[in-house]
Tab-separated table of C-alpha atoms in Angstrom:
chain	number	residue	atom	x	y	z
S	1	UNK	CA	134.300	82.661	88.232
S	2	UNK	CA	132.886	80.450	90.306
S	3	UNK	CA	133.352	77.350	88.163
S	4	UNK	CA	131.321	74.277	86.653
S	5	UNK	CA	131.557	71.297	89.290
S	6	UNK	CA	129.573	69.376	87.042
S	7	UNK	CA	126.675	68.991	84.411
S	8	UNK	CA	123.439	69.759	86.226
S	9	UNK	CA	125.132	71.564	89.336
S	10	UNK	CA	124.091	75.632	89.507
S	11	UNK	CA	125.383	77.199	92.083
S	12	UNK	CA	128.188	76.011	94.977
S	13	UNK	CA	128.517	77.898	98.064
S	14	UNK	CA	132.944	79.525	98.833
S	15	UNK	CA	133.849	77.237	102.487
S	16	UNK	CA	137.050	78.845	102.230
S	17	UNK	CA	139.723	81.125	100.922
S	18	UNK	CA	143.427	79.810	100.843
S	19	UNK	CA	144.042	83.246	99.279
S	20	UNK	CA	143.329	86.229	101.174
S	21	UNK	CA	143.656	90.299	99.286
S	22	UNK	CA	147.070	91.181	98.802
S	23	UNK	CA	148.414	87.465	98.501
S	24	UNK	CA	150.680	86.385	95.748
S	25	UNK	CA	149.308	83.883	93.778
S	26	UNK	CA	150.899	81.226	91.379
S	27	UNK	CA	148.602	79.834	88.050
S	28	UNK	CA	147.463	76.591	89.126
S	29	UNK	CA	148.163	77.206	92.717
S	30	UNK	CA	144.920	76.753	94.971
S	31	UNK	CA	142.848	79.166	95.877
S	32	UNK	CA	139.753	78.471	97.674
S	33	UNK	CA	137.395	75.669	98.218
S	34	UNK	CA	134.045	75.384	96.833
S	35	UNK	CA	131.304	72.785	98.289
S	36	UNK	CA	128.305	71.469	96.012
S	37	UNK	CA	125.883	68.958	95.646
S	38	UNK	CA	128.450	66.216	94.136
S	39	UNK	CA	131.831	67.104	95.265
S	40	UNK	CA	134.143	69.524	97.627
S	41	UNK	CA	137.596	70.943	95.956
S	42	UNK	CA	139.860	73.516	95.892
S	43	UNK	CA	139.716	75.478	92.869
S	44	UNK	CA	143.113	76.473	91.336
S	45	UNK	CA	143.806	79.961	90.681
S	46	UNK	CA	143.911	80.843	86.309
S	47	UNK	CA	146.572	83.168	86.728
S	48	UNK	CA	149.824	84.010	88.487
S	49	UNK	CA	149.471	88.069	89.723
S	50	UNK	CA	147.451	89.438	93.380
S	51	UNK	CA	144.715	88.269	94.927
S	52	UNK	CA	142.976	91.781	95.003
S	53	UNK	CA	138.956	91.435	95.116
S	54	UNK	CA	137.503	89.791	96.973
S	55	UNK	CA	134.106	89.859	97.020
S	56	UNK	CA	132.034	86.115	97.773
S	57	UNK	CA	132.462	85.793	101.797
S	58	UNK	CA	133.126	81.749	103.029
S	59	UNK	CA	129.562	80.311	103.209
S	60	UNK	CA	127.641	82.351	101.074
S	61	UNK	CA	126.542	80.410	97.561
S	62	UNK	CA	126.297	81.672	93.740
S	63	UNK	CA	125.773	81.274	90.724
S	64	UNK	CA	128.280	78.858	88.389
S	65	UNK	CA	130.173	81.815	86.318
S	66	UNK	CA	129.445	84.486	88.980
S	67	UNK	CA	133.526	86.577	89.241
S	68	UNK	CA	133.722	85.622	92.873
S	69	UNK	CA	137.258	87.469	92.646
S	70	UNK	CA	139.949	89.665	90.893
S	71	UNK	CA	143.662	88.458	90.277
S	72	UNK	CA	145.517	91.586	89.433
S	73	UNK	CA	149.177	92.661	88.706
S	74	UNK	CA	152.164	93.651	91.230
S	75	UNK	CA	151.958	96.533	92.478
S	76	UNK	CA	147.919	97.410	91.375
S	77	UNK	CA	145.452	98.596	94.265
S	78	UNK	CA	144.415	95.967	96.755
S	79	UNK	CA	140.689	96.954	97.599
S	80	UNK	CA	139.177	95.532	101.352
S	81	UNK	CA	136.866	92.392	99.852
S	82	UNK	CA	132.383	93.062	100.010
S	83	UNK	CA	130.275	90.496	100.171
S	84	UNK	CA	128.765	89.689	96.927
S	85	UNK	CA	126.002	88.364	98.145
S	86	UNK	CA	123.429	90.364	100.764
S	87	UNK	CA	120.617	88.218	102.351
S	88	UNK	CA	116.991	88.926	101.724
S	89	UNK	CA	113.926	88.564	103.667
S	90	UNK	CA	113.669	84.785	102.638
S	91	UNK	CA	116.998	84.182	103.993
S	92	UNK	CA	118.502	83.435	100.878
S	93	UNK	CA	121.686	85.022	99.053
S	94	UNK	CA	121.388	86.988	96.097
S	95	UNK	CA	124.497	88.746	93.940
S	96	UNK	CA	124.976	91.307	94.028
S	97	UNK	CA	125.860	92.535	89.470
S	98	UNK	CA	128.882	93.132	87.776
S	99	UNK	CA	129.536	93.963	84.982
S	100	UNK	CA	130.367	89.738	84.038
S	101	UNK	CA	127.672	88.539	86.007
S	102	UNK	CA	125.555	91.137	84.261
S	103	UNK	CA	126.706	89.658	81.340
S	104	UNK	CA	126.244	86.149	81.838
S	105	UNK	CA	122.570	87.028	83.025
S	106	UNK	CA	121.680	88.163	79.622
S	107	UNK	CA	122.493	84.783	78.183
S	108	UNK	CA	120.415	82.849	80.538
S	109	UNK	CA	116.399	82.462	79.928
S	110	UNK	CA	114.296	83.709	82.021
S	111	UNK	CA	112.443	81.501	85.053
S	112	UNK	CA	110.616	80.016	84.707
S	113	UNK	CA	110.826	79.337	80.176
S	114	UNK	CA	107.844	79.532	77.777
S	115	UNK	CA	106.393	75.671	78.977
S	116	UNK	CA	105.874	76.718	81.937
S	117	UNK	CA	109.216	75.013	83.393
S	118	UNK	CA	111.406	76.026	86.533
S	119	UNK	CA	115.147	75.448	86.157
S	120	UNK	CA	115.958	71.790	87.732
S	121	UNK	CA	118.318	69.295	88.183
S	122	UNK	CA	117.997	65.994	86.468
S	123	UNK	CA	117.933	64.953	90.021
S	124	UNK	CA	114.561	67.143	91.340
S	125	UNK	CA	112.483	65.784	88.067
S	126	UNK	CA	112.968	63.289	88.897
S	127	UNK	CA	112.041	62.905	91.988
S	128	UNK	CA	108.620	65.364	90.541
S	129	UNK	CA	108.527	62.592	87.997
S	130	UNK	CA	107.838	59.792	90.422
S	131	UNK	CA	105.659	62.208	92.771
S	132	UNK	CA	103.628	63.647	89.902
S	133	UNK	CA	104.557	66.809	91.155
S	134	UNK	CA	104.712	69.688	88.291
S	135	UNK	CA	108.126	72.361	88.621
S	136	UNK	CA	106.553	75.113	87.546
S	137	UNK	CA	104.045	74.764	90.730
S	138	UNK	CA	106.854	75.446	93.011
S	139	UNK	CA	108.484	78.342	94.059
S	140	UNK	CA	112.451	77.888	94.043
S	141	UNK	CA	114.679	79.033	96.392
S	142	UNK	CA	117.509	78.701	94.416
S	143	UNK	CA	120.146	80.495	92.454
S	144	UNK	CA	118.380	82.382	89.557
S	145	UNK	CA	114.671	80.849	90.771
S	146	UNK	CA	115.962	77.386	90.628
S	147	UNK	CA	113.775	74.639	92.988
S	148	UNK	CA	116.258	72.386	94.643
S	149	UNK	CA	115.598	69.454	96.235
S	150	UNK	CA	114.424	70.968	99.255
S	151	UNK	CA	113.079	73.178	97.853
S	152	UNK	CA	110.802	69.751	96.209
S	153	UNK	CA	111.122	67.444	99.237
S	154	UNK	CA	109.490	70.676	101.252
S	155	UNK	CA	106.386	71.492	98.926
S	156	UNK	CA	105.421	67.418	98.727
S	157	UNK	CA	105.399	66.978	102.132
S	158	UNK	CA	102.978	69.911	102.829
S	159	UNK	CA	101.222	68.610	100.240
S	160	UNK	CA	101.245	65.258	102.088
S	161	UNK	CA	100.287	66.609	105.162
S	162	UNK	CA	97.103	69.087	103.494
S	163	UNK	CA	96.114	64.667	102.210
S	164	UNK	CA	96.640	63.235	104.964
S	165	UNK	CA	93.556	62.552	107.850
S	166	UNK	CA	93.602	64.194	111.281
S	167	UNK	CA	94.951	61.798	114.090
S	168	UNK	CA	92.002	58.891	114.939
S	169	UNK	CA	91.332	58.459	118.776
S	170	UNK	CA	94.010	55.548	118.404
S	171	UNK	CA	96.766	57.433	117.339
S	172	UNK	CA	99.332	57.343	119.498
S	173	UNK	CA	100.385	60.978	120.716
S	174	UNK	CA	103.763	60.406	119.322
S	175	UNK	CA	102.481	59.871	116.330
S	176	UNK	CA	99.974	63.148	116.394
S	177	UNK	CA	102.345	65.390	116.798
S	178	UNK	CA	105.053	67.188	115.698
S	179	UNK	CA	108.914	67.191	115.967
S	180	UNK	CA	109.754	70.476	119.016
S	181	UNK	CA	112.214	72.571	118.454
S	182	UNK	CA	115.229	72.376	120.540
S	183	UNK	CA	115.956	75.388	122.088
S	184	UNK	CA	120.639	74.856	124.041
S	185	UNK	CA	121.456	75.940	127.357
S	186	UNK	CA	122.998	78.049	128.802
S	187	UNK	CA	125.560	74.901	128.943
S	188	UNK	CA	126.007	73.926	125.896
S	189	UNK	CA	127.629	74.436	122.487
S	190	UNK	CA	126.139	75.719	118.548
S	191	UNK	CA	128.051	75.422	115.811
S	192	UNK	CA	126.259	75.691	112.255
S	193	UNK	CA	126.785	72.876	110.272
S	194	UNK	CA	129.052	72.591	107.884
S	195	UNK	CA	127.509	72.661	103.394
S	196	UNK	CA	128.824	68.762	103.467
S	197	UNK	CA	126.947	67.796	107.249
S	198	UNK	CA	123.940	69.849	105.278
S	199	UNK	CA	124.203	68.294	101.457
S	200	UNK	CA	124.852	64.311	103.154
S	201	UNK	CA	121.178	65.029	105.821
S	202	UNK	CA	119.383	66.213	102.653
S	203	UNK	CA	121.183	63.297	100.247
S	204	UNK	CA	119.950	60.413	102.991
S	205	UNK	CA	116.460	61.872	103.975
S	206	UNK	CA	115.739	61.745	100.387
S	207	UNK	CA	116.903	57.387	100.338
S	208	UNK	CA	114.416	56.649	103.557
S	209	UNK	CA	112.248	58.660	101.236
S	210	UNK	CA	112.903	57.392	97.839
S	211	UNK	CA	113.975	53.441	97.723
S	212	UNK	CA	111.368	50.749	101.153
S	213	UNK	CA	115.436	49.085	102.722
S	214	UNK	CA	115.777	45.837	103.721
S	215	UNK	CA	118.154	44.064	104.278
S	216	UNK	CA	120.120	40.654	104.572
S	217	UNK	CA	123.420	39.689	106.609
S	218	UNK	CA	125.762	36.950	105.775
S	219	UNK	CA	128.213	35.367	107.933
S	220	UNK	CA	131.395	34.978	105.838
S	221	UNK	CA	134.783	33.528	105.660
S	222	UNK	CA	138.077	35.449	104.518
S	223	UNK	CA	140.455	33.229	105.968
S	224	UNK	CA	140.628	31.905	102.471
S	225	UNK	CA	141.757	35.410	101.723
S	226	UNK	CA	143.704	36.285	104.568
S	227	UNK	CA	146.346	33.358	103.259
S	228	UNK	CA	146.220	35.232	100.086
S	229	UNK	CA	146.945	39.125	101.255
S	230	UNK	CA	149.781	38.038	103.560
S	231	UNK	CA	151.027	35.627	100.281
S	232	UNK	CA	150.928	38.888	98.251
S	233	UNK	CA	152.427	41.680	100.515
S	234	UNK	CA	155.875	41.964	100.470
S	235	UNK	CA	154.947	41.617	96.260
S	236	UNK	CA	152.122	44.022	95.886
S	237	UNK	CA	154.193	46.358	97.970
S	238	UNK	CA	156.558	45.948	95.334
S	239	UNK	CA	155.210	48.357	92.906
S	240	UNK	CA	153.615	50.959	95.046
S	241	UNK	CA	150.425	49.041	95.868
S	242	UNK	CA	148.397	48.006	99.891
S	243	UNK	CA	146.948	45.015	98.777
S	244	UNK	CA	144.164	45.516	101.406
S	245	UNK	CA	140.921	42.876	101.902
S	246	UNK	CA	138.611	45.597	100.471
S	247	UNK	CA	140.465	45.034	96.956
S	248	UNK	CA	139.157	41.689	97.586
S	249	UNK	CA	135.288	42.385	98.394
S	250	UNK	CA	135.847	44.495	94.885
S	251	UNK	CA	136.412	41.950	93.012
S	252	UNK	CA	134.356	39.642	94.038
S	253	UNK	CA	131.396	42.414	94.107
S	254	UNK	CA	132.526	43.820	90.497
S	255	UNK	CA	132.311	39.921	89.366
S	256	UNK	CA	128.825	39.015	90.908
S	257	UNK	CA	127.578	42.432	89.718
S	258	UNK	CA	127.444	40.546	85.939
S	259	UNK	CA	125.397	37.242	86.921
S	260	UNK	CA	123.179	39.234	88.931
S	261	UNK	CA	122.399	42.237	86.916
S	262	UNK	CA	119.051	43.371	89.297
S	263	UNK	CA	121.836	44.508	92.033
S	264	UNK	CA	123.457	47.041	89.538
S	265	UNK	CA	120.339	48.667	88.217
S	266	UNK	CA	118.483	51.916	88.875
S	267	UNK	CA	114.500	52.615	89.189
S	268	UNK	CA	113.235	55.887	86.745
S	269	UNK	CA	109.554	55.696	87.367
S	270	UNK	CA	107.946	53.185	85.914
S	271	UNK	CA	111.452	51.815	84.239
S	272	UNK	CA	114.500	50.260	85.659
S	273	UNK	CA	117.933	50.666	83.760
S	274	UNK	CA	119.936	47.779	83.753
S	275	UNK	CA	122.858	49.176	83.682
S	276	UNK	CA	125.588	48.199	82.007
S	277	UNK	CA	128.439	49.094	83.235
S	278	UNK	CA	130.020	48.231	86.394
S	279	UNK	CA	130.788	51.753	87.943
S	280	UNK	CA	132.105	51.033	92.034
S	281	UNK	CA	131.845	53.923	94.304
S	282	UNK	CA	134.163	52.933	97.378
S	283	UNK	CA	132.463	55.412	100.595
S	284	UNK	CA	135.468	57.255	102.117
S	285	UNK	CA	134.730	58.559	105.826
S	286	UNK	CA	136.251	62.195	105.832
S	287	UNK	CA	136.607	64.080	109.650
S	288	UNK	CA	133.715	66.297	108.620
S	289	UNK	CA	130.869	63.712	106.703
S	290	UNK	CA	131.834	60.999	104.236
S	291	UNK	CA	132.708	61.100	100.502
S	292	UNK	CA	131.450	58.656	97.588
S	293	UNK	CA	134.711	58.225	94.951
S	294	UNK	CA	133.447	55.989	92.344
S	295	UNK	CA	135.628	53.818	89.865
S	296	UNK	CA	134.257	53.755	86.461
S	297	UNK	CA	134.593	50.459	84.809
S	298	UNK	CA	135.149	48.527	87.992
S	299	UNK	CA	134.891	45.104	86.504
S	300	UNK	CA	137.261	45.787	83.832
S	301	UNK	CA	140.446	45.921	86.924
S	302	UNK	CA	142.596	42.780	88.700
S	303	UNK	CA	143.004	42.362	92.436
S	304	UNK	CA	145.913	45.258	91.865
S	305	UNK	CA	144.670	47.424	89.204
S	306	UNK	CA	141.698	47.914	92.301
S	307	UNK	CA	143.959	48.135	94.751
S	308	UNK	CA	145.840	51.413	93.327
S	309	UNK	CA	142.233	52.882	92.651
S	310	UNK	CA	140.848	52.552	95.634
S	311	UNK	CA	143.694	53.795	97.288
S	312	UNK	CA	144.268	56.989	94.588
S	313	UNK	CA	140.834	57.964	95.061
S	314	UNK	CA	140.113	58.043	99.135
S	315	UNK	CA	144.165	59.997	99.243
S	316	UNK	CA	142.565	62.454	96.749
S	317	UNK	CA	139.124	62.178	98.267
S	318	UNK	CA	140.751	63.109	101.600
S	319	UNK	CA	142.826	65.902	100.049
S	320	UNK	CA	139.369	67.512	98.095
S	321	UNK	CA	141.175	66.631	94.582
S	322	UNK	CA	138.548	65.010	93.010
S	323	UNK	CA	137.293	65.695	90.385
S	324	UNK	CA	133.550	65.962	89.726
S	325	UNK	CA	132.761	63.085	87.224
S	326	UNK	CA	135.000	61.239	89.744
S	327	UNK	CA	131.593	61.113	92.250
S	328	UNK	CA	129.619	60.659	89.126
S	329	UNK	CA	127.310	57.727	87.831
S	330	UNK	CA	128.374	54.968	90.246
S	331	UNK	CA	125.823	52.123	90.061
S	332	UNK	CA	126.869	49.667	93.264
S	333	UNK	CA	128.253	51.042	96.763
S	334	UNK	CA	130.673	49.413	99.108
S	335	UNK	CA	131.127	51.029	102.680
S	336	UNK	CA	132.821	49.940	105.097
S	337	UNK	CA	131.912	50.785	108.768
S	338	UNK	CA	134.296	47.433	109.597
S	339	UNK	CA	137.428	49.144	109.678
S	340	UNK	CA	136.468	51.326	113.034
S	341	UNK	CA	135.661	47.930	114.838
S	342	UNK	CA	132.123	47.874	113.650
S	343	UNK	CA	130.645	44.147	113.819
S	344	UNK	CA	128.358	45.284	111.093
S	345	UNK	CA	126.366	47.967	109.874
S	346	UNK	CA	122.981	49.057	108.475
S	347	UNK	CA	123.474	51.077	105.190
S	348	UNK	CA	121.211	53.575	103.566
S	349	UNK	CA	121.693	53.033	99.402
S	350	UNK	CA	123.498	55.992	97.788
S	351	UNK	CA	120.851	57.193	95.249
S	352	UNK	CA	119.307	56.332	92.501
S	353	UNK	CA	121.063	53.621	92.907
S	354	UNK	CA	119.088	50.259	94.221
S	355	UNK	CA	121.606	48.726	96.981
S	356	UNK	CA	124.681	48.807	99.276
S	357	UNK	CA	127.404	46.880	100.724
S	358	UNK	CA	128.350	46.904	104.123
S	359	UNK	CA	132.187	45.191	105.287
S	360	UNK	CA	131.952	44.295	108.896
S	361	UNK	CA	134.769	43.836	111.089
S	362	UNK	CA	137.976	41.321	109.980
S	363	UNK	CA	139.046	39.369	112.849
S	364	UNK	CA	139.325	36.139	113.938
S	365	UNK	CA	136.298	34.306	115.221
S	366	UNK	CA	135.486	30.710	116.903
S	367	UNK	CA	133.845	28.937	114.423
S	368	UNK	CA	131.728	25.151	114.410
S	369	UNK	CA	133.578	23.165	111.296
S	370	UNK	CA	132.278	19.097	110.865
S	371	UNK	CA	131.786	18.979	114.812
S	372	UNK	CA	134.172	20.900	116.414
S	373	UNK	CA	135.358	24.346	117.193
S	374	UNK	CA	138.079	25.717	114.650
S	375	UNK	CA	139.528	29.543	114.552
S	376	UNK	CA	139.128	31.334	111.615
S	377	UNK	CA	139.148	35.285	109.774
S	378	UNK	CA	135.440	35.913	109.625
S	379	UNK	CA	133.124	39.262	108.627
S	380	UNK	CA	129.125	40.444	108.620
S	381	UNK	CA	128.465	41.849	104.738
S	382	UNK	CA	125.443	43.540	105.067
S	383	UNK	CA	123.331	44.215	101.586
S	384	UNK	CA	120.481	47.077	102.566
S	385	UNK	CA	118.822	47.286	98.884
S	386	UNK	CA	115.583	48.289	97.029
S	387	UNK	CA	112.777	46.879	97.846
S	388	UNK	CA	110.720	48.092	94.954
S	389	UNK	CA	112.876	46.592	92.936
S	390	UNK	CA	115.213	43.761	94.648
S	391	UNK	CA	112.991	41.086	95.878
S	392	UNK	CA	114.984	38.826	98.711
S	393	UNK	CA	115.947	35.776	97.297
S	394	UNK	CA	117.518	38.201	94.362
S	395	UNK	CA	119.364	40.004	97.549
S	396	UNK	CA	120.477	36.528	99.182
S	397	UNK	CA	121.270	35.253	95.454
S	398	UNK	CA	123.503	37.578	94.876
S	399	UNK	CA	124.689	37.859	98.074
S	400	UNK	CA	125.407	33.948	98.352
S	401	UNK	CA	128.042	34.642	94.825
S	402	UNK	CA	129.554	37.084	96.796
S	403	UNK	CA	129.993	34.554	99.961
S	404	UNK	CA	130.839	31.789	97.654
S	405	UNK	CA	133.590	33.556	95.662
S	406	UNK	CA	135.169	35.342	99.034
S	407	UNK	CA	135.609	31.944	100.845
S	408	UNK	CA	136.767	30.320	97.848
S	409	UNK	CA	138.548	32.661	95.572
S	410	UNK	CA	142.095	31.903	93.630
S	411	UNK	CA	140.910	28.165	95.929
S	412	UNK	CA	140.696	25.260	93.871
S	413	UNK	CA	139.121	23.064	96.257
S	414	UNK	CA	136.005	24.850	95.998
């Protein structure tokens, strides 16, 4: 069955079948790969046997608990793969009912429910609350009539369009016209966006619509950190850990967040939630996109613990071995465009957080030191923050704290 990959997840897309009909499979051997709103993952086989039937093709989206394949005993008849989903006029997919599907379906309440509230995720309900939208008025395009992020964002945009006054004579042509349709030429290559890419696009557009993004950039001297890193590198390698700049940055950030709780908060309608836990998201670049695994209670780890945790989640993210809970509940995110040589970046906030730190490339540069030119290991750190909650003074105080802690890491003369 399509597994439940998180409390708020109602459906998943099969990205790839690792096994084909007729293949022998072992229990817990990767069987197929799925993508959801929260995580991409390889799903292990629940039993040993032979894959006798594939009911859902690659690229199709079905609800959780939908039967997607059948595993039989060796020698059992093998059936050709048949799609479990049929394309409807509106472009959505509806699974072909099986006895198991009908049993699951009969256990679910009809939608909308008696109180007029349609099925939706916590994120959709939060957007509805912020925009004073009644979800019961929205026709859901998801499984079982579920209202998706795409549905509510389209509804809000259309509503704003109806209320927006017509462009005045002073409006520029660029303000007045709608986006043009792009038509490929014969020399162009056209590919469907991957499931991950589409979800990243949705999340980024949602964040820009939700948060008032503002940025502060600080130039930070990493010379003390570099000295410590060279001194302790061999020691860390001896216990199977690689000592990177990111471990030092993560340690300093979690210390600073204790002293600046507004940076570790979230907005819920008219309320501010000051998070007790510090759950640090570390953005990991993949070939097909970006994922942000979360290190829970990161403030309880020292530099060695953070080194191991960062390497562990990054490796498992690239191998698609993350658990659903490992991409949930982050309170602050660090992203590292500097690993590719960027001087600094302007990252988009990872909702529902209110700030994100971008790390620029760390390199030796000439700087002025007491009226002389010296060579120091330097980097730009960028804080993107939500101006609905975080004022410039608060953001800059946090960044000044991070800068001081990095420049004086384990130093006695600071």
